[in-house]
Coordinates of C-alpha atoms and ligand atoms in Angstrom, one line a residue:
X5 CA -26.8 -11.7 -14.2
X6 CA -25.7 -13.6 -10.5
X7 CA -22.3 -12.4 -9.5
X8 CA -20.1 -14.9 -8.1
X9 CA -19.0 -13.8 -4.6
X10 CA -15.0 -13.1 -4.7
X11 CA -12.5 -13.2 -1.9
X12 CA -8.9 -13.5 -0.4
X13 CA -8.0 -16.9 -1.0
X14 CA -4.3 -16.7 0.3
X15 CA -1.7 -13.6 1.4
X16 CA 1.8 -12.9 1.3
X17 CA 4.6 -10.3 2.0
X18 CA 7.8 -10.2 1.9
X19 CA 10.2 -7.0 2.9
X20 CA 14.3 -6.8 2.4
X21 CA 17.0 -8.0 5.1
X22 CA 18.3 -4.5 5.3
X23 CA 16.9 -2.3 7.9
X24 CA 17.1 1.8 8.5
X25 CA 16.6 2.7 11.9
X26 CA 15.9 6.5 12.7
X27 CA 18.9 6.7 14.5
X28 CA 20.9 5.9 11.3
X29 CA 18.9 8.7 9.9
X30 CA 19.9 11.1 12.5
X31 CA 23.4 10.7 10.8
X32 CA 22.2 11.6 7.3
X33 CA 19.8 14.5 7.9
X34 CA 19.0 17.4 10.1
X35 CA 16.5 15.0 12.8
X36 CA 15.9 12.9 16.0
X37 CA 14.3 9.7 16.7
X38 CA 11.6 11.7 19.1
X39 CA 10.6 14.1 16.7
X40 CA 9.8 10.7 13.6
X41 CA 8.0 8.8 16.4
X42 CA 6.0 11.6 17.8
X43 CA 5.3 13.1 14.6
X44 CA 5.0 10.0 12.6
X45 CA 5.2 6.7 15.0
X46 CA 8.0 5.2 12.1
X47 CA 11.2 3.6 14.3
X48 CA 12.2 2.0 11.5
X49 CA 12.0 0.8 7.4
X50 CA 13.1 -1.7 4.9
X51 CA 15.7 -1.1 2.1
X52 CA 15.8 -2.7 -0.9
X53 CA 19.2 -4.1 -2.2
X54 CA 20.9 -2.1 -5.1
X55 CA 20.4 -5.1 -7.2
X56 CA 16.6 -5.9 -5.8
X57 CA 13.5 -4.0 -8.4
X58 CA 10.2 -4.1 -7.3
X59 CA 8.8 -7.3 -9.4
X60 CA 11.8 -9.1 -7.1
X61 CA 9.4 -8.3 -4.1
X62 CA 6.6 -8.8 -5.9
X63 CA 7.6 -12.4 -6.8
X64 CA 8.4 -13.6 -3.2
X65 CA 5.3 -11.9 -1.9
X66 CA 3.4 -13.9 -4.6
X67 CA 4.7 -17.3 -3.9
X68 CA 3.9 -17.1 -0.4
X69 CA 0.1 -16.0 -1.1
X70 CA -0.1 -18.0 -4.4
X71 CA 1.0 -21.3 -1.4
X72 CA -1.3 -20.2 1.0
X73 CA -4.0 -20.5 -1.5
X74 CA -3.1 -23.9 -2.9
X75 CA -3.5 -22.3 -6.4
X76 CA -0.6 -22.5 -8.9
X77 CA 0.9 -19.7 -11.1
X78 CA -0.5 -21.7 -14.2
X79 CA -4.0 -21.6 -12.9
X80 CA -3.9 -17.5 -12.6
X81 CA -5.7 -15.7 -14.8
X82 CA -4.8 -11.8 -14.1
X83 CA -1.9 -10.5 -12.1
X84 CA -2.3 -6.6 -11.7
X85 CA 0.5 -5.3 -9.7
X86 CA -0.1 -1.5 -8.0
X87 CA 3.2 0.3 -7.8
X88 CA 4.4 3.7 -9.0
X89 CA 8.1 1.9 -9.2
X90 CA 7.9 0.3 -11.4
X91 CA 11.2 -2.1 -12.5
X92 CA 11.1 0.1 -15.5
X93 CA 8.7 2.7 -17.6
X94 CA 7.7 -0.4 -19.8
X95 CA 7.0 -3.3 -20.2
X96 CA 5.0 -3.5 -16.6
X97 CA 6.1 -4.7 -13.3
X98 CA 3.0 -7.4 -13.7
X99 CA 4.9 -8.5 -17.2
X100 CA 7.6 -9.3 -15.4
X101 CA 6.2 -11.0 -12.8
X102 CA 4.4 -13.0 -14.6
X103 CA 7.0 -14.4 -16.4
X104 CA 9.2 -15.1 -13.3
X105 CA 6.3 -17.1 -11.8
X106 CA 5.7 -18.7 -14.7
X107 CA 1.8 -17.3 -14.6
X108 CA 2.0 -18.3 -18.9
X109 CA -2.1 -17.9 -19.2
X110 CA -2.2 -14.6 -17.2
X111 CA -3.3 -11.0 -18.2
X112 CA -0.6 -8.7 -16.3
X113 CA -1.1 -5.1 -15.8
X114 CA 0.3 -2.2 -13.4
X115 CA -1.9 0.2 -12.0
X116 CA -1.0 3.5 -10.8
X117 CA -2.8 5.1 -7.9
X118 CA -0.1 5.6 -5.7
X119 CA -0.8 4.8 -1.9
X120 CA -4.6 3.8 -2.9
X121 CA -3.2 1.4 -5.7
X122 CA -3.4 -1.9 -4.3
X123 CA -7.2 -1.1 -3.5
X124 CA -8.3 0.1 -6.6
X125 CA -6.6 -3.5 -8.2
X126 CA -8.6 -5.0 -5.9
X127 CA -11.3 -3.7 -7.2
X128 CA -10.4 -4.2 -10.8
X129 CA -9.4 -7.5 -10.1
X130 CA -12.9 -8.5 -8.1
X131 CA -15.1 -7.5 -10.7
X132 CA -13.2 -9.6 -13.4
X133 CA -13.8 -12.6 -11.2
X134 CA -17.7 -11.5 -9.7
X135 CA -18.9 -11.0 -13.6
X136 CA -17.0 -14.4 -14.6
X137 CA -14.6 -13.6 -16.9
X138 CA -11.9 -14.8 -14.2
X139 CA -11.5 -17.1 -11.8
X140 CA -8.3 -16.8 -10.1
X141 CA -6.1 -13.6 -9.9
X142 CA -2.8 -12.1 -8.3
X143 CA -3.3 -8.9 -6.9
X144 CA 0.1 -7.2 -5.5
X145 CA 1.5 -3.8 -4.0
X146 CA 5.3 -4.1 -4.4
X147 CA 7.2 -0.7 -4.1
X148 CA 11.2 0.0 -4.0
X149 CA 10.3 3.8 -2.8
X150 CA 13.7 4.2 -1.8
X151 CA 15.3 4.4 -5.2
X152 CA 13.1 7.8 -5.3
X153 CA 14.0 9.2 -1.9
X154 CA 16.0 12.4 -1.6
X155 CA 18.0 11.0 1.6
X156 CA 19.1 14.5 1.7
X157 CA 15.6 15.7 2.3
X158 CA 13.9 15.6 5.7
X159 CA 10.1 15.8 5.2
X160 CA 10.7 12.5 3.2
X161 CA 13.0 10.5 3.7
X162 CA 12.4 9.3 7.5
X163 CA 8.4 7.4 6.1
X164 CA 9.4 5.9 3.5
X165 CA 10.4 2.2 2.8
X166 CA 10.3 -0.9 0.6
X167 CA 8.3 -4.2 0.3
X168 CA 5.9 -5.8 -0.9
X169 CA 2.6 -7.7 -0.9
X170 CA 0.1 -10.1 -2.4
X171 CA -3.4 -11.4 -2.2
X172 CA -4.9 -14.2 -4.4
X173 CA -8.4 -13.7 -5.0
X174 CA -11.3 -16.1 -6.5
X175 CA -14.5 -17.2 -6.0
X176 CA -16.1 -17.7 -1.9
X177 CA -19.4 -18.7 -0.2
X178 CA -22.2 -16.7 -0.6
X179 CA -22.2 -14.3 1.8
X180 CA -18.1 -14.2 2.1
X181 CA -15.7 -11.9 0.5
X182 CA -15.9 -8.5 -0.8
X183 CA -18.8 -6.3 -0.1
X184 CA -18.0 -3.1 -1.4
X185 CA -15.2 -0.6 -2.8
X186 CA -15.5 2.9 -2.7
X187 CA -12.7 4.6 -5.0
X188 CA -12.3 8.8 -5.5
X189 CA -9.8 11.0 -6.9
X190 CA -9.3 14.1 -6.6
X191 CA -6.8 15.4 -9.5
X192 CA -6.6 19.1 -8.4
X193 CA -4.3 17.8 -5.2
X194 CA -1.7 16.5 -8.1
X195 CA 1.0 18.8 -7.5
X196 CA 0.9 17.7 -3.7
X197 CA 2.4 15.0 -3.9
X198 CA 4.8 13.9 -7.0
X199 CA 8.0 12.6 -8.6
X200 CA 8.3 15.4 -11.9
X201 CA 10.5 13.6 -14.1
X202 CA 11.3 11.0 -15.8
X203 CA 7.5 11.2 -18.1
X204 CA 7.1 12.4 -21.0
X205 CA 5.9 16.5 -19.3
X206 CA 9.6 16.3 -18.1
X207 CA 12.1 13.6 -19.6
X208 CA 15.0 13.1 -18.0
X209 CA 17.7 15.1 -18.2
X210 CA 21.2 16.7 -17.2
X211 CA 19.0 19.4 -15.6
X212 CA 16.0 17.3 -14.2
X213 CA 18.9 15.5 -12.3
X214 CA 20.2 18.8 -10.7
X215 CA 17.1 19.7 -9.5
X216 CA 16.6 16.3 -8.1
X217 CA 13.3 16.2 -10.3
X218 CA 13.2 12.0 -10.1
X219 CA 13.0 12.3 -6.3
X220 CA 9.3 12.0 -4.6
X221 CA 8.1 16.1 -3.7
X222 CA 5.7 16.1 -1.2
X223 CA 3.8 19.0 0.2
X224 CA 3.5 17.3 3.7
X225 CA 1.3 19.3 5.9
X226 CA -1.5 19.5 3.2
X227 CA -1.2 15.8 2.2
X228 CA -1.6 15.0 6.2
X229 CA -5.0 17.4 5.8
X230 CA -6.4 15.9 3.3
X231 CA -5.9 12.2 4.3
X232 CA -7.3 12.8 8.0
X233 CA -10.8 13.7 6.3
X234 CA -10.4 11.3 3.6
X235 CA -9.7 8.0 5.3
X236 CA -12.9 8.2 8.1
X237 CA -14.8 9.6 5.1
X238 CA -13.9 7.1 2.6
X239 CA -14.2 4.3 5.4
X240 CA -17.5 5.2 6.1
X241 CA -19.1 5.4 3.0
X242 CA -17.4 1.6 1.8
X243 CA -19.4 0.9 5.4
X244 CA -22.7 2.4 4.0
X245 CA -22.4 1.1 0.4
X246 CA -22.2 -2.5 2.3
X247 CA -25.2 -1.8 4.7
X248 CA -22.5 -3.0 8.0
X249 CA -22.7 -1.0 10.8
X250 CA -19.4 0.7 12.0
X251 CA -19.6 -1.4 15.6
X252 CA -19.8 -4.6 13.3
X253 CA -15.9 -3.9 12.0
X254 CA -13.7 -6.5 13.7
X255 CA -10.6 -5.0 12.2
X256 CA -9.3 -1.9 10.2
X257 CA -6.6 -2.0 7.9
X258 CA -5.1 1.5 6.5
X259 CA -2.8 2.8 5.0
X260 CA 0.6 3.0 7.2
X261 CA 1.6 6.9 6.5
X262 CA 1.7 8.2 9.7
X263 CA -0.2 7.1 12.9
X264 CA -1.6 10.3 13.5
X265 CA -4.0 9.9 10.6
X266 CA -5.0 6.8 11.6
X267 CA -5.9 7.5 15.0
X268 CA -7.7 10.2 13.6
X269 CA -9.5 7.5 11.2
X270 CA -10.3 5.7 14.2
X271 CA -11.5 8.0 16.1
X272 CA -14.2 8.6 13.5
X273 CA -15.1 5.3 13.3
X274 CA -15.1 5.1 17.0
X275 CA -12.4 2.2 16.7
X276 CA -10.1 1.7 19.5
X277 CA -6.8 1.1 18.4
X278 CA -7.0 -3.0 18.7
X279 CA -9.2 -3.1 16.1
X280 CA -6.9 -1.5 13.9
X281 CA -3.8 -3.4 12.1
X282 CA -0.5 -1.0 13.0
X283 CA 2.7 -1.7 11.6
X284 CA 4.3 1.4 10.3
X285 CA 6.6 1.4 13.2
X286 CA 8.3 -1.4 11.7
X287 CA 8.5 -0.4 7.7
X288 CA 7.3 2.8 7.3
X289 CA 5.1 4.4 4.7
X290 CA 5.3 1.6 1.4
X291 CA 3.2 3.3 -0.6
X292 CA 0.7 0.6 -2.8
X293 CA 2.4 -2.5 -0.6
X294 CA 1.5 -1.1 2.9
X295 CA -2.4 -2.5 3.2
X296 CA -1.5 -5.8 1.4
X297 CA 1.8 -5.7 3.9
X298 CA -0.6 -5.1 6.6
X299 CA -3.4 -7.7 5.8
X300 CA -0.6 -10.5 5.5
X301 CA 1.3 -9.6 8.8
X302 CA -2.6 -9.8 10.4
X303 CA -3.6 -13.1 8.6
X304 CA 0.4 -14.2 9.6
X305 CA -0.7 -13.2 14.0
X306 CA -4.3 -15.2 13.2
X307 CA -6.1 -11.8 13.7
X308 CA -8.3 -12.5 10.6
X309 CA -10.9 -15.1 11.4
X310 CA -13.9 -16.6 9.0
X311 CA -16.9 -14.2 9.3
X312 CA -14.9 -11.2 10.3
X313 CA -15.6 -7.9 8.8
X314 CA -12.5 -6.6 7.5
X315 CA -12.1 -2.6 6.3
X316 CA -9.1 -1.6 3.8
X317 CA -8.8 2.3 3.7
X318 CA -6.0 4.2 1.8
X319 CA -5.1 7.6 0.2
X320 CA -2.2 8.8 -1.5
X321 CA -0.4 10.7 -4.8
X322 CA -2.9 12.0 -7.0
X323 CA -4.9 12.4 -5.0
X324 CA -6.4 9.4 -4.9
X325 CA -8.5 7.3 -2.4
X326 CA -9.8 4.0 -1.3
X327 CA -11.6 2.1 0.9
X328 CA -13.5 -1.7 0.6
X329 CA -15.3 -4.0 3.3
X330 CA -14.6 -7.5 3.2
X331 CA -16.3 -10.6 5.0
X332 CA -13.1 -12.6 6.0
Ligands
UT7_6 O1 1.2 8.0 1.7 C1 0.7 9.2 1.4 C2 1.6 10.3 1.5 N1 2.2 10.9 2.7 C3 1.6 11.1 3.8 O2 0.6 10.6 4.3 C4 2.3 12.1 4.7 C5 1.3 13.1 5.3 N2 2.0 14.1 6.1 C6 2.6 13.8 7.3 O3 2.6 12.7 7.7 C7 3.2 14.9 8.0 O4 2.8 16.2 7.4 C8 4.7 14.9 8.1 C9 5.1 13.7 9.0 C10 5.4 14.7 6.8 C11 5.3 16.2 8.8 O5 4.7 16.3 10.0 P1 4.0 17.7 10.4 O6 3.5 17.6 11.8 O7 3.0 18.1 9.3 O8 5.2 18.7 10.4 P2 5.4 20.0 9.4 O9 5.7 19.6 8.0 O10 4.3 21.0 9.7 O11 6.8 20.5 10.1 C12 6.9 21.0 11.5 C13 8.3 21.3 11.7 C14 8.9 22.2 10.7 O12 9.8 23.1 11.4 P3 9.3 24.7 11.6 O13 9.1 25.2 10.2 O14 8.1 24.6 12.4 O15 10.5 25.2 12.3 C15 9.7 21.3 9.9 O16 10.8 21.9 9.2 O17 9.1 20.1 11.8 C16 10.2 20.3 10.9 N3 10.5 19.0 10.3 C17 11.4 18.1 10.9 N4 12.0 18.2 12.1 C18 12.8 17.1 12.4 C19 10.1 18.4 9.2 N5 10.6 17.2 9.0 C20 11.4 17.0 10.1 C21 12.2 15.9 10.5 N6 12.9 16.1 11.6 N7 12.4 14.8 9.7

């Protein structure tokens, strides 16, 4: 069987009004502005409204890639949205999205894969399409990460923010689109990086509230360990698996957790830094909506041009990783 070659018809992103400078955070916990942008390179993130949920990003991240494609919600055929906040435990952030675009002959699932979500969805997504059983699907990272933050605790709170973003994929020339995932996991890591309750190991609770249980826990200098081999690794081997040459990369999209990790990325890749998409300094670490954040902003400044070769690299909770190479 011929698979049809499958590609990024249209992006979008959108990110709340509110912003929360480092400064502000200075107020709230025990830090300095220095000491986040030398250690992380974040000056500041996006809040989400008390009344905004993540399918609310979702949805105007959506409609701005669903009208840069020219493809309307009824013609969508699969929405899978990555987040690990979801609106609600059921029914799935995708569910509701679908219904507020008024996607009525979509399939809608969630994935969870934390930071490395929105890649594995793409490569869900992709091989629905390559094999024929879609055509046209909605793939979004939307996250409200602040309604799991401890804002009490300092080795989280200052990277992480809210937003969202979306990619419409379907079928391209021969010779265009995706060229290769590579996807690992690494479940040993788990207890690195996790929110405890609120599942079915640990329900919620009088006492799961006390010990701030529902909060994100992250075990920060092995996380940072882990993703400065992963990302170059996983990066290289998507490279490999496409038969492109690392000098052939006209830009590098990661994951947006800290800069220090993706210099280190680039360094491996022997990258200099504009080939390489940055915008944490802006929003932060957004978990599943920081590479589809990333691609949009880049497709937004016209640094994604036909024929380019694109790389998407991620890592996060899990552990999980992810990395694809795309022909723009
Ligand atoms: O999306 C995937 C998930 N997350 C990540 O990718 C995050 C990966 N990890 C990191 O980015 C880094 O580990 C952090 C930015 C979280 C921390 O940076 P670090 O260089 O690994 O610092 P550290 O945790 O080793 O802490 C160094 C010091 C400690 O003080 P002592 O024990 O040396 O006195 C911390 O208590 O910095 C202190 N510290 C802070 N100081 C000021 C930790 N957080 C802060 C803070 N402000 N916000």
């Amino acid at each position: 069987m011929s698979l049809q070659a499958v590609g990024v018809l249209g992006t979008g992103r959108y990110v709340p009004e509110r912003v929360l400078t480092n400064h502000e955070l200075e107020k709230m916990v025990d830090t300095n502005d220095e000491w986040i942008v030398t250690r992380t390179g974040i000056r500041e993130r996006r809040i989400a409204a008390p009344e905004q949920a993540s399918s609310d990003l979702a949805y105007e991240a959506s409609k701005i890639a669903l009208d840069k494609a020219g493809i309307s919600p009824e013609e969508i055929d699969l929405i899978i949205v990555a987040t690990i906040t979801p609106d609600m435990s059921f029914p799935s952030t995708a569910c509701i999205l679908q219904d507020k675009l008024g996607a009525k002959k979509a399939a809608a699932f969630d994935l969870s894969a934390a930071c490395s979500g929105f890649i594995y969805s793409l490569a869900n997504a992709s091989n629905f399409i390559a094999t024929g059983t879609y055509k046209y699907a909605l793939v979004v990272g939307a996250e409200c990460l602040s309604k799991i933050t401890d804002y009490t605790d300092r080795n989280t709170c200052i990277l992480f923010g809210d937003g969202a973003g979306a990619v419409v994929l379907g079928p391209v020339a021969e010779g265009r689109g995706f060229k290769s995932f590579e996807l690992g996991a690494d479940g040993t890591g788990g207890p690195l990086l996790k929110v405890e309750a609120g599942g079915s190991r640990c329900p919620a609770s009088p006492q799961s509230l006390e010990g701030k249980q529902h909060f994100i826990y992250m075990a920060g200098a092995e996380v940072f360990k882990f993703a400065v081999r992963i990302m170059g690794s996983a990066a290289e081997d998507a490279l490999r698996k496409a038969g492109i040459d690392k000098s052939d990369v006209d830009l590098l999209v990661p994951h947006q957790a800290n800069i220090r990790i993706i210099q280190s990325a680039l360094q491996r890749l022997a990258l200099s830094e504009d080939k390489c998409m940055i915008n944490l300094h802006k929003y932060g670490n957004v978990s599943a909506a920081s590479i589809p954040i990333a691609l949009a902003e880049a497709d937004e400044e016209g640094r994604l041009k036909e024929g380019d070769c694109v790389v998407l690299v991620g890592f996060g909770g899990g552990l999980t990783w992810g990395a694809s190479v795309l022909v723009w």
